[in-house]
Amino acid sequence: MTESSGARRAGRFAAFAWMVLGYNILVILWGAVVRATGSGAGCGEHWPLCQGVVIPHAEQIATLIEFSHRATSGIDVLLVIALVWMAFRRFGRGHAVRRYAAASGFFTLTEGLVGAALVLFGEVGNNVSSRRVVILSIHMVNTFLLLASLALTAWAAGRQLSPDLPEAVSRLPAPGRGLYIAYSAGLLGALVIAISGTIAALADTLFPAKSLAEAFQWDFSAATAPILHLRIIHPVIAVLVGGYLLVVAVMTLSWPGSAAAKRMARRLAGLVLLQFCFGAVNIALLTPVWMQVIHLLTADLIWIVLVLLTAEALGWQAEPVASRLSPSPTTAAATPVPHSPVSR
């Protein structure tokens, strides 16, 4: 297989991987609509069936919303299966694309299992149990890990398209321990924001306030549900961690690094500042559904950009296209592909 044909195969795979990532974001946003509209019980306590049948006779809007979410999630499973199959067919043994694609498949499976647990345990609708809070937090962490795996799959495949990448990377200074700690802390902080945001969004859904004054009164009242006391933690964590991510972005721009990492740093800073504005608007408008969706979309984009920035800054290298792509069926016999160890 020639290098040009291998690059074309890698390019097509990368485009498909980015498409799968985008579709997953849409499914996640629709899931937020399910939660924000209280439609999680629209299919009853049935899973994977809806109201005990494959295609329900939907008389209520909640059933339509929940069923459409399950249908789009089913399509997503098929897309991820195709992604994993293509990754193992087109890339050689030990390639980073294979690992990230396999992780995407795993987290897609666990995403479905956690979603099923919410339904089968009755942790939907107006249920405000502590178990629901725990399962939703696990669900959000799993969702972010799935997005990270899909983004890294597309990123690793796309980096194959730069033939001078290994030489360019070799000229950059090796990342030190402090850099690993800085980016790891940023990733961990983003997960903490996501968990606190999930709890705050659930509280907003279950206890909608008529005014900001009423909302603040509930937050600090000893007579209200415990989840409302947890809601006030989210803005504090968001400001602190968001400020730290801005520091990480500025740090990346000022230190020696790849041009791609600096582009990601600028995007991260812009998204964080934008999210600050969206968060304030979300609170001021008493968290309408459309604003919750925009807020979640921005959070997903921040996470994806942060993951890719970390990968670029710490030098999670993908290998040259000619050395690690699996041979096509027509050229396998004529052109053996070496299997050298994965460079790190």
CSV table of C-alpha atoms in Angstrom, one decimal:
chain,number,residue,atom,x,y,z
A,1,MET,CA,0.0,0.0,0.0
A,2,THR,CA,1.4,3.4,-1.0
A,3,GLU,CA,1.7,6.3,1.5
A,4,SER,CA,-0.8,8.3,-0.5
A,5,SER,CA,-3.5,5.6,-0.5
A,6,GLY,CA,-2.8,5.0,3.2
A,7,ALA,CA,-3.3,8.8,3.9
A,8,ARG,CA,-6.6,8.7,2.0
A,9,ARG,CA,-7.8,5.8,4.1
A,10,ALA,CA,-6.7,7.5,7.3
A,11,GLY,CA,-8.4,10.7,6.2
A,12,ARG,CA,-11.7,9.0,5.4
A,13,PHE,CA,-11.6,7.2,8.8
A,14,ALA,CA,-10.8,10.5,10.6
A,15,ALA,CA,-13.8,12.2,8.9
A,16,PHE,CA,-16.1,9.3,10.0
A,17,ALA,CA,-14.8,9.4,13.5
A,18,TRP,CA,-15.4,13.2,13.8
A,19,MET,CA,-18.9,12.5,12.5
A,20,VAL,CA,-19.6,9.9,15.1
A,21,LEU,CA,-18.3,12.3,17.8
A,22,GLY,CA,-20.7,15.0,16.6
A,23,TYR,CA,-23.6,12.6,16.5
A,24,ASN,CA,-22.8,11.5,20.1
A,25,ILE,CA,-23.0,15.1,21.2
A,26,LEU,CA,-26.5,15.4,19.6
A,27,VAL,CA,-27.6,12.3,21.4
A,28,ILE,CA,-26.3,13.7,24.7
A,29,LEU,CA,-28.1,17.0,24.2
A,30,TRP,CA,-31.3,15.2,23.5
A,31,GLY,CA,-30.8,13.3,26.7
A,32,ALA,CA,-30.6,16.6,28.5
A,33,VAL,CA,-34.0,17.5,27.0
A,34,VAL,CA,-35.3,14.2,28.3
A,35,ARG,CA,-34.2,15.1,31.8
A,36,ALA,CA,-35.1,18.8,31.7
A,37,THR,CA,-38.6,18.0,30.5
A,38,GLY,CA,-39.1,15.2,33.0
A,39,SER,CA,-39.6,12.7,30.2
A,40,GLY,CA,-37.4,10.0,31.6
A,41,ALA,CA,-40.4,7.9,32.7
A,42,GLY,CA,-42.0,8.3,29.2
A,43,CYS,CA,-41.4,4.6,28.4
A,44,GLY,CA,-42.3,3.4,31.9
A,45,GLU,CA,-40.0,1.0,33.8
A,46,HIS,CA,-39.2,-0.9,30.6
A,47,TRP,CA,-35.8,-1.3,29.0
A,48,PRO,CA,-34.8,-1.8,26.2
A,49,LEU,CA,-38.5,-1.9,25.2
A,50,CYS,CA,-40.7,1.3,25.5
A,51,GLN,CA,-44.0,0.7,27.3
A,52,GLY,CA,-43.4,-3.0,26.8
A,53,VAL,CA,-43.2,-2.8,23.0
A,54,VAL,CA,-40.6,-2.0,20.4
A,55,ILE,CA,-42.5,1.0,18.9
A,56,PRO,CA,-45.0,2.4,21.4
A,57,HIS,CA,-48.3,4.1,20.6
A,58,ALA,CA,-47.3,7.4,22.0
A,59,GLU,CA,-50.2,9.4,23.4
A,60,GLN,CA,-48.0,11.7,25.5
A,61,ILE,CA,-45.2,13.9,24.5
A,62,ALA,CA,-43.0,12.4,27.2
A,63,THR,CA,-43.2,9.0,25.5
A,64,LEU,CA,-42.2,10.5,22.2
A,65,ILE,CA,-39.2,12.4,23.7
A,66,GLU,CA,-38.0,9.3,25.6
A,67,PHE,CA,-38.5,6.9,22.7
A,68,SER,CA,-36.7,9.2,20.2
A,69,HIS,CA,-33.8,9.4,22.6
A,70,ARG,CA,-33.6,5.6,22.8
A,71,ALA,CA,-33.9,5.3,19.0
A,72,THR,CA,-31.1,7.8,18.4
A,73,SER,CA,-29.0,6.0,21.0
A,74,GLY,CA,-29.5,2.7,19.2
A,75,ILE,CA,-28.3,4.3,16.0
A,76,ASP,CA,-25.3,5.6,17.9
A,77,VAL,CA,-24.4,2.0,19.0
A,78,LEU,CA,-24.3,0.9,15.4
A,79,LEU,CA,-22.1,3.8,14.4
A,80,VAL,CA,-19.6,3.1,17.2
A,81,ILE,CA,-19.5,-0.6,16.3
A,82,ALA,CA,-18.7,0.4,12.7
A,83,LEU,CA,-16.0,2.8,14.0
A,84,VAL,CA,-14.4,0.0,16.0
A,85,TRP,CA,-14.5,-2.4,13.1
A,86,MET,CA,-13.0,0.1,10.7
A,87,ALA,CA,-10.3,1.0,13.2
A,88,PHE,CA,-9.2,-2.6,13.6
A,89,ARG,CA,-9.4,-3.2,9.8
A,90,ARG,CA,-7.5,-0.1,8.7
A,91,PHE,CA,-4.8,0.3,11.4
A,92,GLY,CA,-2.1,-2.0,12.4
A,93,ARG,CA,-1.8,-3.9,15.7
A,94,GLY,CA,-0.9,-1.8,18.6
A,95,HIS,CA,-1.9,1.5,16.9
A,96,ALA,CA,-3.3,4.2,19.1
A,97,VAL,CA,-6.4,4.5,16.9
A,98,ARG,CA,-7.3,0.9,17.8
A,99,ARG,CA,-7.0,1.6,21.5
A,100,TYR,CA,-9.1,4.7,21.5
A,101,ALA,CA,-11.7,3.1,19.3
A,102,ALA,CA,-11.9,0.1,21.6
A,103,ALA,CA,-12.3,2.5,24.5
A,104,SER,CA,-15.1,4.2,22.6
A,105,GLY,CA,-16.9,0.8,22.2
A,106,PHE,CA,-16.5,0.0,25.9
A,107,PHE,CA,-17.8,3.3,27.1
A,108,THR,CA,-20.7,3.1,24.7
A,109,LEU,CA,-21.6,-0.2,26.3
A,110,THR,CA,-21.4,1.1,29.8
A,111,GLU,CA,-23.4,4.2,28.8
A,112,GLY,CA,-26.3,2.0,27.8
A,113,LEU,CA,-26.0,0.0,31.0
A,114,VAL,CA,-26.1,3.0,33.2
A,115,GLY,CA,-29.0,4.4,31.3
A,116,ALA,CA,-30.8,1.1,31.7
A,117,ALA,CA,-30.1,1.2,35.4
A,118,LEU,CA,-31.8,4.6,35.7
A,119,VAL,CA,-35.0,3.3,34.1
A,120,LEU,CA,-35.1,-0.2,35.7
A,121,PHE,CA,-34.5,1.2,39.2
A,122,GLY,CA,-37.1,3.9,38.7
A,123,GLU,CA,-34.7,6.7,39.0
A,124,VAL,CA,-36.5,8.9,36.5
A,125,GLY,CA,-39.3,11.4,36.4
A,126,ASN,CA,-39.8,13.2,39.8
A,127,ASN,CA,-37.7,10.8,41.8
A,128,VAL,CA,-35.2,12.7,44.0
A,129,SER,CA,-33.4,9.9,45.7
A,130,SER,CA,-29.7,9.9,46.6
A,131,ARG,CA,-29.3,6.8,44.4
A,132,ARG,CA,-30.5,8.8,41.4
A,133,VAL,CA,-27.9,11.5,42.1
A,134,VAL,CA,-25.1,8.8,42.3
A,135,ILE,CA,-26.2,7.1,39.1
A,136,LEU,CA,-26.5,10.3,37.2
A,137,SER,CA,-23.0,11.4,38.4
A,138,ILE,CA,-21.6,8.0,37.1
A,139,HIS,CA,-23.5,8.5,33.9
A,140,MET,CA,-22.0,12.0,33.3
A,141,VAL,CA,-18.4,10.7,34.0
A,142,ASN,CA,-19.0,7.8,31.6
A,143,THR,CA,-20.4,10.2,29.0
A,144,PHE,CA,-17.3,12.4,29.2
A,145,LEU,CA,-15.0,9.4,29.0
A,146,LEU,CA,-16.9,8.3,25.9
A,147,LEU,CA,-16.5,11.8,24.3
A,148,ALA,CA,-12.8,11.7,25.1
A,149,SER,CA,-12.3,8.3,23.5
A,150,LEU,CA,-14.1,9.3,20.4
A,151,ALA,CA,-12.2,12.6,20.1
A,152,LEU,CA,-8.9,10.9,20.6
A,153,THR,CA,-9.8,8.3,18.0
A,154,ALA,CA,-10.5,11.0,15.4
A,155,TRP,CA,-7.4,13.0,16.5
A,156,ALA,CA,-5.0,10.0,16.3
A,157,ALA,CA,-6.3,9.1,12.8
A,158,GLY,CA,-6.0,12.7,11.7
A,159,ARG,CA,-2.5,13.1,12.8
A,160,GLN,CA,-1.5,10.4,10.3
A,161,LEU,CA,-2.0,13.0,7.5
A,162,SER,CA,1.0,15.0,8.5
A,163,PRO,CA,4.1,13.2,7.0
A,164,ASP,CA,6.6,15.5,8.8
A,165,LEU,CA,4.9,15.1,12.2
A,166,PRO,CA,7.5,12.8,13.9
A,167,GLU,CA,10.3,15.2,13.0
A,168,ALA,CA,8.3,18.3,14.2
A,169,VAL,CA,7.4,16.5,17.5
A,170,SER,CA,11.0,15.4,18.1
A,171,ARG,CA,12.1,19.1,18.1
A,172,LEU,CA,9.8,20.0,21.0
A,173,PRO,CA,11.0,19.7,24.6
A,174,ALA,CA,9.8,16.6,26.5
A,175,PRO,CA,7.0,17.4,28.9
A,176,GLY,CA,8.0,17.5,32.5
A,177,ARG,CA,6.2,16.1,35.5
A,178,GLY,CA,4.8,19.5,36.4
A,179,LEU,CA,3.1,19.6,33.0
A,180,TYR,CA,1.5,16.2,33.4
A,181,ILE,CA,0.2,17.3,36.8
A,182,ALA,CA,-1.2,20.6,35.5
A,183,TYR,CA,-3.2,19.0,32.6
A,184,SER,CA,-4.3,16.1,34.8
A,185,ALA,CA,-5.6,18.5,37.4
A,186,GLY,CA,-7.5,20.3,34.6
A,187,LEU,CA,-9.1,17.1,33.4
A,188,LEU,CA,-10.1,16.1,36.9
A,189,GLY,CA,-11.5,19.6,37.6
A,190,ALA,CA,-13.6,19.4,34.4
A,191,LEU,CA,-15.1,16.1,35.6
A,192,VAL,CA,-15.9,17.7,39.0
A,193,ILE,CA,-17.7,20.5,37.2
A,194,ALA,CA,-19.7,18.0,35.1
A,195,ILE,CA,-20.8,16.1,38.2
A,196,SER,CA,-21.8,19.2,40.1
A,197,GLY,CA,-23.6,20.5,37.0
A,198,THR,CA,-25.5,17.3,36.7
A,199,ILE,CA,-26.7,17.6,40.3
A,200,ALA,CA,-27.6,21.3,39.8
A,201,ALA,CA,-29.5,20.6,36.6
A,202,LEU,CA,-31.5,17.8,38.3
A,203,ALA,CA,-32.4,20.1,41.2
A,204,ASP,CA,-33.5,22.8,38.7
A,205,THR,CA,-35.7,20.3,36.9
A,206,LEU,CA,-37.3,18.8,40.1
A,207,PHE,CA,-37.7,22.2,41.9
A,208,PRO,CA,-38.4,24.9,39.4
A,209,ALA,CA,-38.4,28.3,41.0
A,210,LYS,CA,-40.6,31.2,40.0
A,211,SER,CA,-38.0,33.9,40.7
A,212,LEU,CA,-34.3,34.2,41.6
A,213,ALA,CA,-35.3,35.3,45.1
A,214,GLU,CA,-37.2,32.1,45.6
A,215,ALA,CA,-34.4,30.0,44.2
A,216,PHE,CA,-31.8,31.6,46.6
A,217,GLN,CA,-34.2,31.2,49.5
A,218,TRP,CA,-34.6,27.5,48.8
A,219,ASP,CA,-30.8,27.0,48.4
A,220,PHE,CA,-30.2,28.3,52.0
A,221,SER,CA,-33.3,27.1,53.7
A,222,ALA,CA,-33.0,24.2,56.1
A,223,ALA,CA,-36.5,23.0,55.2
A,224,THR,CA,-35.8,22.3,51.5
A,225,ALA,CA,-34.6,19.1,49.9
A,226,PRO,CA,-30.8,18.3,50.3
A,227,ILE,CA,-30.2,18.4,46.6
A,228,LEU,CA,-31.0,22.1,46.6
A,229,HIS,CA,-28.1,22.7,49.0
A,230,LEU,CA,-25.8,20.9,46.6
A,231,ARG,CA,-27.0,23.1,43.7
A,232,ILE,CA,-25.2,26.1,45.0
A,233,ILE,CA,-21.9,24.3,44.9
A,234,HIS,CA,-21.8,24.2,41.1
A,235,PRO,CA,-21.3,27.9,40.3
A,236,VAL,CA,-18.5,28.1,42.9
A,237,ILE,CA,-16.7,25.0,41.4
A,238,ALA,CA,-17.3,26.3,37.9
A,239,VAL,CA,-15.7,29.6,38.6
A,240,LEU,CA,-12.7,28.1,40.4
A,241,VAL,CA,-12.0,25.4,37.9
A,242,GLY,CA,-12.8,27.6,34.9
A,243,GLY,CA,-10.2,30.1,36.2
A,244,TYR,CA,-7.7,27.3,36.5
A,245,LEU,CA,-8.4,26.2,32.9
A,246,LEU,CA,-7.7,29.8,31.7
A,247,VAL,CA,-4.4,29.7,33.5
A,248,VAL,CA,-3.6,26.4,31.8
A,249,ALA,CA,-4.5,27.9,28.4
A,250,VAL,CA,-2.3,30.9,29.0
A,251,MET,CA,0.5,28.6,30.3
A,252,THR,CA,0.3,26.6,27.0
A,253,LEU,CA,0.5,29.7,24.9
A,254,SER,CA,3.6,31.0,26.7
A,255,TRP,CA,5.5,27.7,26.8
A,256,PRO,CA,7.3,26.0,23.9
A,257,GLY,CA,4.9,23.7,22.2
A,258,SER,CA,3.2,22.6,19.0
A,259,ALA,CA,1.1,25.0,16.9
A,260,ALA,CA,-1.8,22.7,17.3
A,261,ALA,CA,-1.6,22.8,21.1
A,262,LYS,CA,-1.6,26.6,21.0
A,263,ARG,CA,-4.6,26.6,18.8
A,264,MET,CA,-6.4,24.3,21.2
A,265,ALA,CA,-5.4,26.6,24.1
A,266,ARG,CA,-6.9,29.6,22.4
A,267,ARG,CA,-10.1,27.7,21.8
A,268,LEU,CA,-10.2,26.5,25.4
A,269,ALA,CA,-9.9,30.0,26.7
A,270,GLY,CA,-12.6,31.3,24.4
A,271,LEU,CA,-15.0,28.5,25.3
A,272,VAL,CA,-14.4,29.0,29.1
A,273,LEU,CA,-15.1,32.7,28.9
A,274,LEU,CA,-18.2,32.0,26.8
A,275,GLN,CA,-19.4,29.4,29.3
A,276,PHE,CA,-19.1,31.9,32.2
A,277,CYS,CA,-21.5,34.1,30.2
A,278,PHE,CA,-23.9,31.2,29.5
A,279,GLY,CA,-23.8,30.1,33.1
A,280,ALA,CA,-24.8,33.6,34.3
A,281,VAL,CA,-27.6,33.8,31.7
A,282,ASN,CA,-28.8,30.3,32.6
A,283,ILE,CA,-29.2,31.4,36.3
A,284,ALA,CA,-30.8,34.7,35.4
A,285,LEU,CA,-33.4,33.1,33.2
A,286,LEU,CA,-34.1,30.4,35.8
A,287,THR,CA,-32.6,27.6,33.6
A,288,PRO,CA,-35.0,27.2,30.6
A,289,VAL,CA,-34.6,24.0,28.6
A,290,TRP,CA,-33.0,25.7,25.6
A,291,MET,CA,-30.4,27.4,27.8
A,292,GLN,CA,-29.6,24.2,29.6
A,293,VAL,CA,-28.9,22.6,26.2
A,294,ILE,CA,-26.6,25.4,25.1
A,295,HIS,CA,-24.9,25.3,28.5
A,296,LEU,CA,-24.3,21.5,28.2
A,297,LEU,CA,-23.1,21.8,24.6
A,298,THR,CA,-20.5,24.3,25.6
A,299,ALA,CA,-19.4,22.1,28.5
A,300,ASP,CA,-19.0,19.2,26.1
A,301,LEU,CA,-16.9,21.3,23.7
A,302,ILE,CA,-14.7,22.5,26.6
A,303,TRP,CA,-14.1,18.9,27.6
A,304,ILE,CA,-13.3,17.8,24.1
A,305,VAL,CA,-10.9,20.7,23.5
A,306,LEU,CA,-9.2,20.1,26.9
A,307,VAL,CA,-8.7,16.4,26.1
A,308,LEU,CA,-7.2,17.2,22.7
A,309,LEU,CA,-5.1,20.0,24.2
A,310,THR,CA,-3.7,17.6,26.7
A,311,ALA,CA,-2.9,15.1,24.0
A,312,GLU,CA,-1.1,17.6,21.9
A,313,ALA,CA,0.8,19.2,24.8
A,314,LEU,CA,1.9,16.0,26.3
A,315,GLY,CA,2.9,14.5,23.0
A,316,TRP,CA,0.6,11.5,22.8
A,317,GLN,CA,2.0,10.7,19.4
A,318,ALA,CA,0.4,8.9,16.5
A,319,GLU,CA,2.7,7.1,14.0
A,320,PRO,CA,3.4,7.9,10.4
A,321,VAL,CA,0.7,6.6,8.1
A,322,ALA,CA,2.8,4.2,6.1
A,323,SER,CA,4.2,2.4,9.1
A,324,ARG,CA,1.1,1.5,11.0
A,325,LEU,CA,-1.9,1.2,8.6
A,326,SER,CA,-3.1,-2.3,8.0
A,327,PRO,CA,-2.7,-3.4,4.4
A,328,SER,CA,-5.8,-3.4,2.2
A,329,PRO,CA,-6.9,-6.8,0.9
A,330,THR,CA,-5.6,-6.1,-2.6
A,331,THR,CA,-2.1,-5.0,-1.5
A,332,ALA,CA,-1.5,-7.1,1.6
A,333,ALA,CA,0.4,-9.8,-0.3
A,334,ALA,CA,2.5,-7.4,-2.3
A,335,THR,CA,3.3,-4.8,0.4
A,336,PRO,CA,4.1,-6.1,3.9
A,337,VAL,CA,3.5,-3.6,6.7
A,338,PRO,CA,6.1,-3.5,9.5
A,339,HIS,CA,4.8,-3.7,13.1
A,340,SER,CA,7.2,-1.6,15.1
A,341,PRO,CA,6.5,-0.7,18.7
A,342,VAL,CA,4.2,2.3,19.2
A,343,SER,CA,6.2,5.4,19.8
A,344,ARG,CA,5.3,7.4,22.9
